[in-house]
Amino acid sequence: MANPIYLGVVGVGGVGNAFLEQLGKLPNAPQIGLLARSSQSLLAPTPAYSPCIPATNWSDAAATPSLIKASILSPDEIAAYLAAAPGRAILVDNTSDLVLAQAYPVFLKNGVSVVTANKKGFSSDISLWNDIFASANQGNAYVHHQCTVGGTLPVLSTLRDLIATGDEITRIEGVLSGTLSLLLGEFMPAFGTPDVKWSSLVAHAREAGETEPDPRDDLNGLDFARKLTIIARVIGLEISRPDAFPVESLIPTELVSLQFSSEGIAQFMRQLPAYDDRMEIIKEDAREKGKILRYIGSIDVATKTIKVGLQHVEKNSPIANLKGSQIVSIHTKRYSATPLILQGGGGGGEITAMGLMADLLKVIEKLR
Amino acid sequence: MANPIYLGVVGVGGVGNAFLEQLGKLPNAPQIGLLARSSQSLLAPTPAYSPCIPATNWSDAAATPSLIKASILSPDEIAAYLAAAPGRAILVDNTSDLVLAQAYPVFLKNGVSVVTANKKGFSSDISLWNDIFASANQGNAYVHHQCTVGGTLPVLSTLRDLIATGDEITRIEGVLSGTLSLLLGEFMPAFGTPDVKWSSLVAHAREAGETEPDPRDDLNGLDFARKLTIIARVIGLEISRPDAFPVESLIPTELVSLQFSSEGIAQFMRQLPAYDDRMEIIKEDAREKGKILRYIGSIDVATKTIKVGLQHVEKNSPIANLKGSQIVSIHTKRYSATPLILQGGGGGGEITAMGLMADLLKVIEKLR
């Protein structure tokens, strides 16, 4: 009774491997028709798209003799292969690749649904966003990207439910970076007075694997701004690009010209302590006012004001009491007295893969 | 291309009217084939099930001359009418009626999906729960009851996503009563030291419409226990009934024999101040230990320990800082470091109707 469903899984890094592991344990899992990484692709033989690819790690899958081994496939080639499958197909994009994201419209127009945590397709130029959703309509396909924002927190689905049922979002504020949540939470806890220098906290977090390999990718606020862009677009604001609104970088201006290399990272980490006084002054200012310092994104719908940066919050607010969690606080016409709050651990490969899987299960339910 | 969908809407009280109002504003809304309240029913004429019933208030709908007016229909009659519609049908149950809930299996077996905020079907005997979900499978129909717990907070869908993707829930704790959240938040705020007597707070909340008409329906914890029962069952625990675990009532034992009448309510409110000292002692005990008193439900999965009642929490925990909101805190294998937290305003007719509508839209998407 169920239509056969074929997956094209692109990207087998941390998220991709966790996804494949979860897929392997799923009852009635859909078949994998295509598995691709940056240098190589595996395909189930046409025209039957059978035998399919086992849901396991890359090297085990690659050892299956009946599969076709190909070099790198272009997004268009992947889309053509999946669209020709003898059933409905779904692209699972585990990369953060803009080029693949730019091809989503090709997949969707040809009836291939898209499930992804890749923010690029939804936070780049607004024309790509519009093209993606118009193509999904045209191809009668689905695009689910819940975990582009807030890990597995149901942020986007909750916003879509609120809007679909006629509520009006008035204001959203949130902490959309687990790393910045952790750093600010340690730099200025809501209660207690630890006094650790900013640069030491950054160094510690980096050593513990709590930052990106290059911590500047967290500190510049751009990833955070991409997530806020996606939220803003989901609630109907036409944000042209993720740099179309003010984003406060925590990288000292004197250090922005350092190279994006391991030598550049090392120089950055060496020189950061020289700017600790600046962060102390900002913290002292908050303390004098009886407030707590946090790195926050906010959207005020009426004035269309969007910004990302350091802000003062009340000591006993949920945002002040975060310790590494992400949080999104949604104020609406119906939720006017107290906001709707979603809060949780955020990212990590296993958790992101779980969000992808939840999206995948929803698309499968619609396609079957 | 879309299959026609027929709704049977039962119950036109606060939630029902808010639901009909939202339905009237919905683009491409499904047709209403049947609208029923406790004393009367309206039906679109068979066999065409057309013209349908306008999504408006009862008296306007009843004034439509082409509709069939009937007296009270039994659940079986409603199910038979909806199952014979020339398309897929959905029962929207806006009541809190156990008899209607006991008939969900009849609806579902006959292919009629169910969308409801009525807790009775999911929190009564476990045999009804099992029958409901087995019947849904059998009839290829859907049963969505997200807003039986936590208003529009996506509690149940988040739990189902976590489980479907292979995560393991270890512990859940929450405040599932907006009224008790408000009362305890005022009785013992996390910060500041207002000192208002418990009975005054109850009286105030009742006057402000923040309690059920009979405040004992909040204070006895039974509604809370029903919600916790539903959560426990969704995560796979076989809870035979909502009184199968300890539920602490905030009604003084001396007052439990008062009648369930308006005279009984009045007597209860008059006599409650005599027991304020007991609540003061409980509060003082928490204060001495540096903790905050809250009315909490908790599920420990490993030991299968479920309980509802007063507990001590840390001052700067999210639960201590609630002011009338509901909250659910979910600890899992993957969310081991910090729990996933959902927090929000909770109930009210308009918000519950919105939750129903969100569920309805999901069922429609699956049926079309």
XYZ file of C-alpha atoms in Angstrom:
736
model
C 0.000 0.000 0.000
C 2.896 2.410 0.653
C 4.647 4.120 -2.258
C 8.353 3.326 -2.354
C 10.510 6.235 -1.272
C 14.120 6.804 -2.308
C 16.550 8.946 -0.393
C 19.521 10.827 -1.751
C 21.841 11.482 1.186
C 24.522 14.085 0.560
C 27.233 14.702 3.145
C 28.655 12.081 5.496
C 30.379 14.215 8.141
C 29.312 14.338 11.797
C 25.638 15.017 11.095
C 25.526 12.717 8.062
C 26.993 9.755 9.935
C 24.695 10.249 12.926
C 21.776 10.461 10.485
C 22.750 7.211 8.738
C 23.119 5.480 12.101
C 19.625 6.597 13.165
C 18.232 5.621 9.761
C 19.694 2.141 10.167
C 17.635 1.671 13.342
C 14.386 3.022 11.899
C 11.544 0.528 11.345
C 10.271 0.595 7.719
C 13.078 2.945 6.733
C 13.011 4.304 3.184
C 15.709 3.038 0.829
C 18.854 4.999 0.091
C 19.264 5.352 -3.661
C 22.227 7.705 -3.583
C 24.916 8.515 -1.052
C 27.395 11.261 -1.845
C 30.297 12.976 -0.174
C 32.488 15.739 -1.515
C 34.790 13.460 -3.502
C 32.716 10.429 -4.430
C 29.185 9.082 -4.944
C 27.447 5.720 -4.591
C 24.304 4.948 -6.587
C 21.824 2.098 -6.675
C 21.871 0.695 -10.232
C 19.239 2.043 -12.658
C 16.564 1.475 -13.828
C 15.379 -0.563 -10.815
C 17.211 1.570 -8.223
C 17.903 -1.756 -6.551
C 19.721 -3.115 -4.632
C 19.762 -0.015 -2.497
C 22.556 1.375 -0.343
C 22.843 0.119 3.254
C 22.349 2.753 5.966
C 25.798 2.478 7.436
C 29.051 4.358 7.364
C 30.688 5.376 4.113
C 33.337 2.655 3.902
C 30.922 -0.212 4.585
C 28.492 1.194 2.040
C 31.261 1.682 -0.524
C 32.261 -1.974 -0.104
C 28.881 -3.160 -1.462
C 29.869 -4.613 -4.877
C 26.531 -4.149 -6.639
C 26.538 -0.358 -6.274
C 27.647 2.084 -8.918
C 30.618 4.157 -7.852
C 30.845 7.585 -9.417
C 33.058 10.577 -8.848
C 31.572 13.890 -7.765
C 28.089 14.471 -9.128
C 26.747 17.960 -9.777
C 23.543 18.946 -7.957
C 21.726 18.774 -11.309
C 22.927 15.223 -11.867
C 21.822 14.214 -8.374
C 18.421 15.813 -8.953
C 17.988 14.029 -12.302
C 18.918 10.672 -10.755
C 16.470 11.084 -7.865
C 13.646 12.453 -10.025
C 13.828 9.343 -12.236
C 13.451 6.923 -9.290
C 10.446 4.550 -9.454
C 8.710 6.282 -6.530
C 8.906 9.586 -4.671
C 12.372 10.830 -3.748
C 13.795 12.984 -0.970
C 17.119 14.806 -0.852
C 18.668 14.770 2.630
C 21.289 17.518 2.578
C 23.748 17.105 5.460
C 26.177 19.678 4.111
C 26.510 23.407 4.612
C 27.106 23.845 0.892
C 25.642 26.921 -0.803
C 25.988 25.432 -4.296
C 23.829 22.426 -3.410
C 21.310 24.713 -1.687
C 21.112 26.876 -4.798
C 19.958 23.791 -6.676
C 17.035 23.015 -4.326
C 14.609 24.597 -6.827
C 15.732 22.068 -9.454
C 15.073 19.170 -7.069
C 11.725 20.534 -5.935
C 10.401 21.418 -9.415
C 11.086 17.812 -10.363
C 9.106 16.449 -7.440
C 12.062 15.660 -5.172
C 11.417 16.834 -1.600
C 14.205 18.375 0.475
C 15.049 17.772 4.137
C 18.021 19.659 5.515
C 19.806 21.459 8.344
C 21.803 23.501 5.799
C 21.059 27.157 6.535
C 22.468 28.499 3.270
C 19.394 27.952 1.122
C 17.124 29.797 3.521
C 19.360 32.610 4.726
C 21.063 33.778 1.538
C 19.479 36.112 -0.990
C 15.693 36.363 -0.649
C 15.331 35.400 -4.323
C 16.611 31.902 -3.511
C 14.117 31.599 -0.611
C 11.259 32.613 -2.909
C 12.441 30.266 -5.644
C 12.653 27.323 -3.212
C 9.088 27.644 -1.971
C 7.607 28.427 -5.394
C 9.394 25.362 -6.819
C 8.070 23.152 -4.020
C 4.538 24.219 -4.917
C 5.169 23.696 -8.587
C 6.653 20.217 -8.124
C 4.163 19.152 -5.447
C 7.162 18.446 -3.215
C 7.985 19.301 0.380
C 10.820 21.252 1.907
C 11.448 20.784 5.641
C 14.262 22.693 7.338
C 13.200 22.743 11.000
C 16.734 22.220 12.309
C 18.240 25.163 10.456
C 17.163 27.037 13.616
C 17.428 25.904 17.242
C 18.580 22.302 16.780
C 15.567 20.082 17.403
C 13.596 22.765 19.190
C 10.326 23.060 17.280
C 10.855 26.766 16.558
C 9.884 27.025 12.896
C 6.959 24.591 13.099
C 5.552 26.451 16.095
C 5.823 29.788 14.280
C 4.170 28.298 11.184
C 1.355 26.846 13.321
C 0.771 30.202 15.023
C 0.558 31.997 11.690
C -1.481 29.312 9.902
C -4.104 29.539 12.643
C -4.351 33.314 12.410
C -2.252 34.493 15.346
C -0.066 37.581 14.860
C 3.571 37.502 15.921
C 4.549 40.815 17.513
C 8.056 40.220 18.818
C 10.647 37.464 18.938
C 13.842 37.420 20.911
C 16.270 34.654 21.370
C 19.695 33.233 21.852
C 20.358 31.182 18.734
C 23.992 30.301 19.362
C 24.779 27.643 21.941
C 28.404 28.801 21.990
C 27.597 32.456 22.690
C 24.988 31.345 25.236
C 27.687 29.380 27.061
C 30.346 32.105 26.837
C 28.099 34.926 28.070
C 26.570 32.673 30.730
C 30.070 32.038 32.115
C 31.266 35.619 31.612
C 28.352 37.069 33.570
C 26.217 34.499 35.403
C 22.803 35.738 36.542
C 23.767 34.759 40.089
C 27.172 34.482 41.706
C 30.182 36.534 40.640
C 32.833 34.448 38.921
C 35.381 36.760 37.383
C 37.088 35.032 34.498
C 38.549 37.021 31.634
C 36.664 36.865 28.358
C 39.663 35.602 26.390
C 40.209 32.728 28.853
C 36.601 31.646 28.448
C 36.940 31.663 24.675
C 40.161 29.640 24.890
C 38.578 27.140 27.278
C 35.467 26.698 25.157
C 37.612 26.151 22.094
C 39.689 23.474 23.831
C 36.497 21.748 25.007
C 35.175 21.638 21.441
C 32.359 24.040 22.315
C 33.235 26.506 19.540
C 33.661 26.092 15.798
C 37.224 25.068 14.848
C 37.734 28.785 14.143
C 36.027 30.511 17.109
C 35.674 33.675 15.037
C 32.876 31.851 13.177
C 30.908 32.017 16.435
C 32.100 35.413 17.635
C 31.278 37.310 14.426
C 27.559 36.611 14.935
C 26.988 35.713 11.279
C 25.725 32.186 11.875
C 23.350 33.617 14.493
C 22.223 36.248 11.975
C 21.473 33.540 9.404
C 19.174 31.796 11.888
C 17.424 35.047 12.741
C 16.996 35.726 9.017
C 15.245 32.374 8.607
C 12.934 33.092 11.548
C 12.119 36.542 10.174
C 11.289 35.133 6.759
C 9.122 32.365 8.203
C 7.016 35.012 9.934
C 6.676 36.928 6.679
C 9.328 39.652 6.820
C 11.173 40.153 3.527
C 14.789 40.143 4.673
C 16.956 40.570 1.583
C 20.105 39.054 3.131
C 21.497 38.080 6.580
C 23.634 41.230 6.551
C 20.641 43.487 5.855
C 20.353 44.316 9.580
C 22.859 45.266 12.315
C 24.963 42.372 13.625
C 27.391 43.154 16.447
C 30.633 41.222 16.076
C 32.565 40.238 19.199
C 35.799 40.219 17.194
C 37.832 43.340 18.071
C 38.049 45.549 14.947
C 41.848 45.494 15.203
C 41.767 41.719 14.634
C 39.317 41.419 11.741
C 42.082 41.446 9.129
C 43.766 38.295 10.484
C 43.786 35.435 7.987
C 41.269 32.584 7.919
C 43.992 29.999 8.391
C 45.237 27.987 11.341
C 47.976 30.599 11.699
C 45.248 33.278 11.684
C 43.355 31.398 14.409
C 46.516 31.104 16.507
C 47.252 34.832 16.118
C 43.658 35.664 17.065
C 43.804 33.550 20.213
C 47.168 35.083 21.182
C 46.023 38.662 20.695
C 42.497 38.381 22.154
C 43.599 38.904 25.831
C 44.743 42.429 24.944
C 41.069 43.360 24.436
C 39.685 41.848 27.648
C 39.340 45.317 29.189
C 36.725 46.267 26.611
C 34.520 43.338 27.561
C 35.054 44.165 31.269
C 33.785 47.720 30.697
C 30.691 46.414 28.911
C 30.049 43.947 31.739
C 30.571 46.616 34.419
C 28.042 48.854 32.688
C 25.410 46.089 32.856
C 26.276 45.356 36.491
C 25.909 49.026 37.507
C 22.433 49.035 36.005
C 21.511 45.814 37.857
C 21.216 43.945 34.561
C 22.804 40.884 32.951
C 24.702 40.962 29.666
C 23.580 38.556 26.933
C 24.121 38.139 23.192
C 20.626 38.264 21.750
C 18.783 38.466 18.471
C 15.478 40.276 18.305
C 12.740 40.959 15.788
C 10.155 43.654 16.370
C 7.491 43.000 13.776
C 5.611 46.318 13.873
C 8.727 48.406 13.278
C 10.502 45.676 11.255
C 13.535 46.207 13.499
C 15.933 43.283 13.512
C 19.236 43.189 15.330
C 21.809 40.846 16.772
C 24.212 41.810 19.536
C 24.886 42.386 23.222
C 21.910 43.497 25.266
C 20.968 43.986 28.910
C 18.337 41.661 30.373
C 16.667 41.287 33.762
C 18.414 39.018 36.275
C 15.555 36.587 36.699
C 14.499 36.415 33.050
C 14.817 33.042 31.301
C 17.477 34.480 28.967
C 19.666 35.615 31.881
C 19.549 32.128 33.360
C 20.707 30.234 30.290
C 23.816 28.125 30.659
C 24.686 27.107 27.137
C 21.134 26.447 25.984
C 19.441 28.151 23.099
C 16.131 29.904 23.676
C 13.431 31.503 21.581
C 10.787 33.688 23.171
C 7.712 34.357 21.008
C 5.306 37.195 21.748
C 2.036 37.145 19.811
C -1.358 38.738 19.860
C -2.767 35.641 21.608
C 0.308 35.061 23.769
C 0.301 38.670 24.910
C 0.487 38.182 28.687
C 3.447 35.804 28.743
C 5.479 34.699 25.750
C 5.705 31.195 24.377
C 9.229 29.979 25.157
C 11.210 27.139 23.599
C 14.496 26.310 25.244
C 16.993 23.527 24.854
C 20.432 22.126 24.334
C 20.710 23.108 20.694
C 23.199 21.586 18.302
C 25.616 18.682 18.093
C 25.698 16.095 15.323
C 23.448 13.537 16.998
C 20.787 16.089 17.951
C 20.825 17.768 14.543
C 20.526 14.350 12.895
C 17.521 13.667 15.086
C 15.890 16.881 13.897
C 16.547 15.861 10.299
C 15.047 12.460 10.976
C 11.914 13.991 12.500
C 11.518 16.172 9.406
C 12.132 13.183 7.157
C 9.433 11.152 8.936
C 6.963 14.002 8.385
C 7.741 14.239 4.684
C 7.448 10.450 4.326
C 4.060 10.521 6.046
C 2.869 13.106 3.517
C 4.266 11.286 0.497
C 2.976 7.831 1.388
C -6.854 17.700 -7.142
C -7.757 17.914 -3.439
C -10.167 15.418 -1.904
C -13.180 17.092 -0.317
C -13.043 17.024 3.480
C -16.075 17.201 5.775
C -15.911 18.295 9.385
C -18.197 17.277 12.196
C -17.866 19.927 14.890
C -19.238 18.954 18.286
C -19.406 21.515 21.084
C -19.950 25.233 20.631
C -18.851 26.635 23.985
C -15.824 28.903 24.452
C -13.378 26.710 22.569
C -15.941 25.693 19.936
C -16.912 29.267 19.119
C -13.294 30.416 18.933
C -12.592 27.439 16.668
C -15.494 28.290 14.341
C -14.352 31.909 14.189
C -10.812 30.858 13.237
C -12.199 28.355 10.719
C -14.223 31.131 9.078
C -11.009 33.058 8.379
C -9.078 30.071 7.041
C -8.246 30.042 3.314
C -9.484 26.842 1.594
C -11.252 25.767 4.767
C -12.847 22.325 4.770
C -16.646 22.223 4.776
C -18.658 21.674 7.926
C -21.101 18.806 7.392
C -22.320 18.610 10.965
C -22.445 20.996 13.893
C -23.732 19.752 17.231
C -24.222 21.043 20.716
C -25.608 19.279 23.748
C -29.249 19.889 22.851
C -29.385 20.149 19.076
C -27.648 19.268 15.808
C -27.374 20.793 12.339
C -26.590 18.640 9.323
C -25.868 19.294 5.669
C -28.544 17.431 3.646
C -27.629 13.930 2.404
C -26.623 12.429 0.037
C -24.677 15.416 -1.367
C -23.669 16.790 2.059
C -24.317 20.154 0.455
C -24.957 23.016 1.069
C -22.601 22.876 4.008
C -22.848 24.686 7.326
C -21.347 28.192 7.546
C -18.414 28.560 9.978
C -20.107 31.043 12.242
C -21.819 31.073 15.594
C -24.572 28.652 16.416
C -27.555 30.959 15.951
C -26.429 32.217 12.523
C -25.736 28.657 11.412
C -29.078 27.447 12.739
C -30.831 30.169 10.723
C -29.664 28.628 7.422
C -32.939 27.262 5.970
C -31.417 24.499 3.813
C -29.875 22.647 6.770
C -31.407 19.685 8.528
C -32.170 20.366 12.176
C -32.063 17.374 14.453
C -32.238 16.877 18.176
C -29.350 15.288 20.058
C -27.465 12.705 18.027
C -25.668 9.806 19.655
C -21.931 9.476 18.967
C -22.708 6.422 16.818
C -25.161 8.428 14.718
C -22.603 11.210 14.264
C -19.963 8.682 13.266
C -22.285 7.033 10.747
C -23.208 10.392 9.210
C -19.578 11.461 8.858
C -18.358 8.084 7.586
C -20.913 8.247 4.734
C -19.740 11.676 3.519
C -18.530 11.818 -0.118
C -14.914 12.420 0.947
C -12.772 12.046 4.079
C -14.264 13.252 7.337
C -12.843 14.632 10.580
C -14.530 14.866 13.979
C -13.557 18.046 15.849
C -14.496 17.385 19.469
C -14.673 20.648 21.429
C -16.318 19.047 24.451
C -14.933 17.450 27.588
C -17.440 14.626 27.240
C -16.323 11.115 28.197
C -19.197 9.464 26.310
C -18.172 11.042 23.014
C -14.526 10.159 23.695
C -15.495 6.545 24.347
C -16.889 6.458 20.807
C -13.645 7.631 19.111
C -12.844 4.017 18.152
C -16.124 3.869 16.198
C -15.235 7.039 14.296
C -11.668 5.940 13.611
C -12.505 2.382 12.519
C -14.846 3.913 9.969
C -12.140 6.193 8.571
C -13.195 9.367 10.380
C -10.175 11.157 11.860
C -10.375 12.829 15.269
C -8.996 16.227 16.340
C -9.623 17.232 19.923
C -8.578 18.983 23.128
C -10.819 16.637 25.142
C -8.545 14.885 27.648
C -11.041 12.173 28.601
C -10.319 9.798 25.736
C -6.593 9.750 26.417
C -6.477 9.873 30.213
C -9.207 7.431 31.228
C -8.757 3.676 31.329
C -5.748 2.435 29.346
C -8.037 0.108 27.385
C -9.695 3.139 25.754
C -6.274 4.586 24.832
C -5.249 1.291 23.238
C -8.576 0.957 21.439
C -8.300 4.510 20.027
C -4.891 4.012 18.464
C -5.610 0.490 17.211
C -8.829 1.759 15.606
C -6.967 4.631 13.922
C -4.608 2.124 12.338
C -7.458 -0.123 11.318
C -9.456 2.695 9.726
C -6.446 4.427 8.174
C -7.510 7.548 10.070
C -5.629 10.043 12.203
C -6.069 11.102 15.802
C -4.451 14.384 16.855
C -4.774 15.587 20.438
C -1.794 17.921 20.855
C -3.738 20.429 22.957
C -4.877 17.938 25.553
C -1.552 18.887 27.184
C 0.054 22.327 27.489
C -2.332 24.384 25.367
C -0.578 25.069 22.055
C 2.861 24.190 23.394
C 4.164 21.438 21.112
C 4.667 19.015 24.008
C 3.252 15.785 22.587
C 4.617 16.288 19.064
C 8.079 16.994 20.463
C 7.964 13.847 22.615
C 6.769 11.782 19.653
C 9.561 13.219 17.463
C 12.180 12.398 20.094
C 10.969 8.818 20.392
C 10.419 8.268 16.664
C 14.017 9.270 16.016
C 15.379 6.904 18.637
C 16.055 9.188 21.589
C 15.294 7.872 25.081
C 13.285 9.965 27.518
C 14.723 9.647 31.009
C 12.774 12.209 33.041
C 10.004 14.744 32.559
C 8.885 17.371 34.990
C 6.444 20.131 34.488
C 3.781 22.481 35.623
C 0.709 21.530 33.608
C -1.832 23.776 35.300
C -1.793 27.479 34.498
C -3.961 28.130 37.549
C -1.673 26.334 40.009
C 1.340 27.949 38.323
C -0.199 31.365 38.964
C -1.278 30.612 42.545
C 2.073 29.175 43.646
C 3.971 31.908 41.785
C 2.064 34.509 43.779
C 2.167 32.560 47.039
C 5.945 32.195 46.919
C 7.666 34.254 44.212
C 11.244 33.223 43.419
C 12.346 36.763 44.237
C 10.772 39.334 46.517
C 8.702 38.459 49.570
C 5.015 39.292 49.107
C 3.079 37.741 51.954
C -0.482 37.136 50.895
C -2.571 34.390 52.466
C -3.225 31.327 50.308
C -7.008 31.622 50.618
C -6.927 35.271 49.454
C -4.944 34.293 46.385
C -7.459 31.564 45.558
C -10.356 33.992 46.028
C -8.672 36.630 43.867
C -7.858 34.199 41.083
C -11.429 32.949 41.118
C -12.839 36.487 40.845
C -10.439 37.210 37.963
C -11.675 34.122 36.093
C -8.274 32.443 36.446
C -9.699 29.296 38.050
C -12.397 26.873 36.946
C -15.887 27.993 38.060
C -15.351 25.568 40.946
C -11.743 26.219 42.057
C -11.625 22.763 43.643
C -11.380 21.417 40.081
C -7.939 23.066 39.930
C -6.881 22.475 43.522
C -7.558 18.737 43.574
C -4.818 18.195 40.945
C -6.930 15.745 38.935
C -6.891 17.713 35.694
C -3.115 18.035 36.072
C -2.898 14.274 36.670
C -4.866 13.611 33.475
C -2.342 15.628 31.481
C 0.584 13.828 33.098
C -1.118 10.501 32.328
C -1.277 11.456 28.644
C 2.401 12.446 28.607
C 3.389 9.203 30.324
C 1.420 7.128 27.828
C 2.860 8.998 24.850
C 6.349 8.073 26.035
C 5.317 4.452 26.374
C 4.450 3.959 30.038
C 1.345 1.869 30.635
C -0.586 4.003 33.108
C -3.828 2.220 33.861
C -5.698 5.324 35.059
C -4.978 8.949 36.112
C -5.411 7.931 39.749
C -2.896 5.099 39.460
C -0.151 7.333 40.936
C 0.017 9.725 43.916
C -1.722 13.068 43.356
C -1.494 15.599 46.185
C -4.715 17.554 46.579
C -4.577 21.132 47.861
C -8.105 20.771 49.220
C -7.947 20.414 53.025
C -9.194 16.915 53.949
C -11.784 18.506 56.260
C -13.388 20.140 53.205
C -13.477 17.264 50.733
C -17.011 16.285 51.677
C -18.504 19.650 50.690
C -21.040 19.385 47.880
C -20.284 20.017 44.195
C -22.875 22.785 44.027
C -22.718 26.559 44.061
C -23.539 26.345 47.763
C -20.644 23.893 48.147
C -18.306 26.299 46.366
C -19.422 29.144 48.609
C -18.866 27.039 51.732
C -15.437 26.010 50.488
C -14.400 29.602 49.850
C -15.695 30.674 53.282
C -13.895 27.896 55.146
C -10.590 27.889 53.225
C -9.001 30.751 55.282
C -9.133 28.514 58.375
C -6.445 26.335 56.734
C -4.061 29.103 55.668
C -1.680 28.205 58.479
C -1.007 24.802 56.928
C 0.108 26.362 53.660
C 2.241 28.868 55.632
C 4.062 26.031 57.377
C 4.773 24.324 54.050
C 6.048 27.600 52.593
C 8.216 28.305 55.631
C 9.801 24.873 55.344
C 10.825 25.607 51.735
C 12.113 29.049 52.691
C 14.272 27.643 55.496
C 15.889 25.290 53.020
C 16.504 28.140 50.547
C 14.089 26.591 48.076
C 10.906 27.641 46.282
C 7.596 25.797 46.574
C 5.919 24.702 43.347
C 3.132 22.307 42.317
C 4.828 19.920 39.923
C 4.249 16.710 38.058
C 7.162 14.400 37.379
C 7.856 11.165 35.554
C 11.009 9.182 36.181
C 11.143 6.662 33.386
C 13.711 4.223 34.780
C 11.846 3.706 38.050
C 8.404 4.344 36.501
C 7.755 6.788 39.346
C 5.012 9.278 38.590
C 3.695 11.857 41.021
C 1.892 15.164 41.191
C 2.167 17.552 44.107
C 4.108 20.227 45.976
C 7.865 20.093 45.583
C 10.895 22.228 46.394
C 12.833 23.699 43.464
C 15.937 25.876 43.128
C 15.386 29.647 43.174
C 16.837 30.331 39.752
C 15.358 27.310 37.985
C 12.888 27.972 35.151
C 10.085 26.355 37.170
C 10.661 28.671 40.154
C 10.399 31.696 37.879
C 7.050 30.841 36.312
C 4.305 33.403 36.692
C 1.188 31.654 35.478
C 2.831 29.888 32.526
C 2.928 26.168 31.997
C 6.272 24.468 31.488
C 7.515 21.053 30.484
C 11.127 20.084 30.981
C 12.267 17.008 29.043
C 15.442 15.123 29.925
C 16.605 12.558 27.387
C 19.652 10.524 26.550
C 20.597 13.064 23.878
C 19.476 16.089 25.890
C 21.432 14.937 28.906
C 23.390 18.079 29.732
C 20.467 20.510 29.721
C 16.835 19.571 29.274
C 14.618 20.588 26.403
C 12.125 23.090 27.814
C 8.770 24.206 26.444
C 7.108 27.070 28.255
C 4.104 29.227 27.542
C 0.848 30.848 28.422
C -1.209 27.677 28.285
C -4.966 27.612 28.014
C -7.870 29.892 27.246
C -10.498 29.296 24.576
C -8.776 31.185 21.787
C -5.397 29.538 22.365
C -6.885 26.051 22.688
C -8.865 26.633 19.489
C -5.618 27.595 17.786
C -4.048 24.334 18.880
C -7.035 22.429 17.530
C -6.764 24.308 14.254
C -3.051 23.505 13.950
C -3.856 19.819 14.484
C -6.710 20.018 11.997
C -4.426 21.533 9.344
C -1.960 18.667 9.833
C -4.670 16.030 9.456
C -6.007 17.780 6.350
C -2.507 17.835 4.846
C -2.255 14.077 5.369
C -5.732 13.329 3.993
C -5.521 15.481 0.867
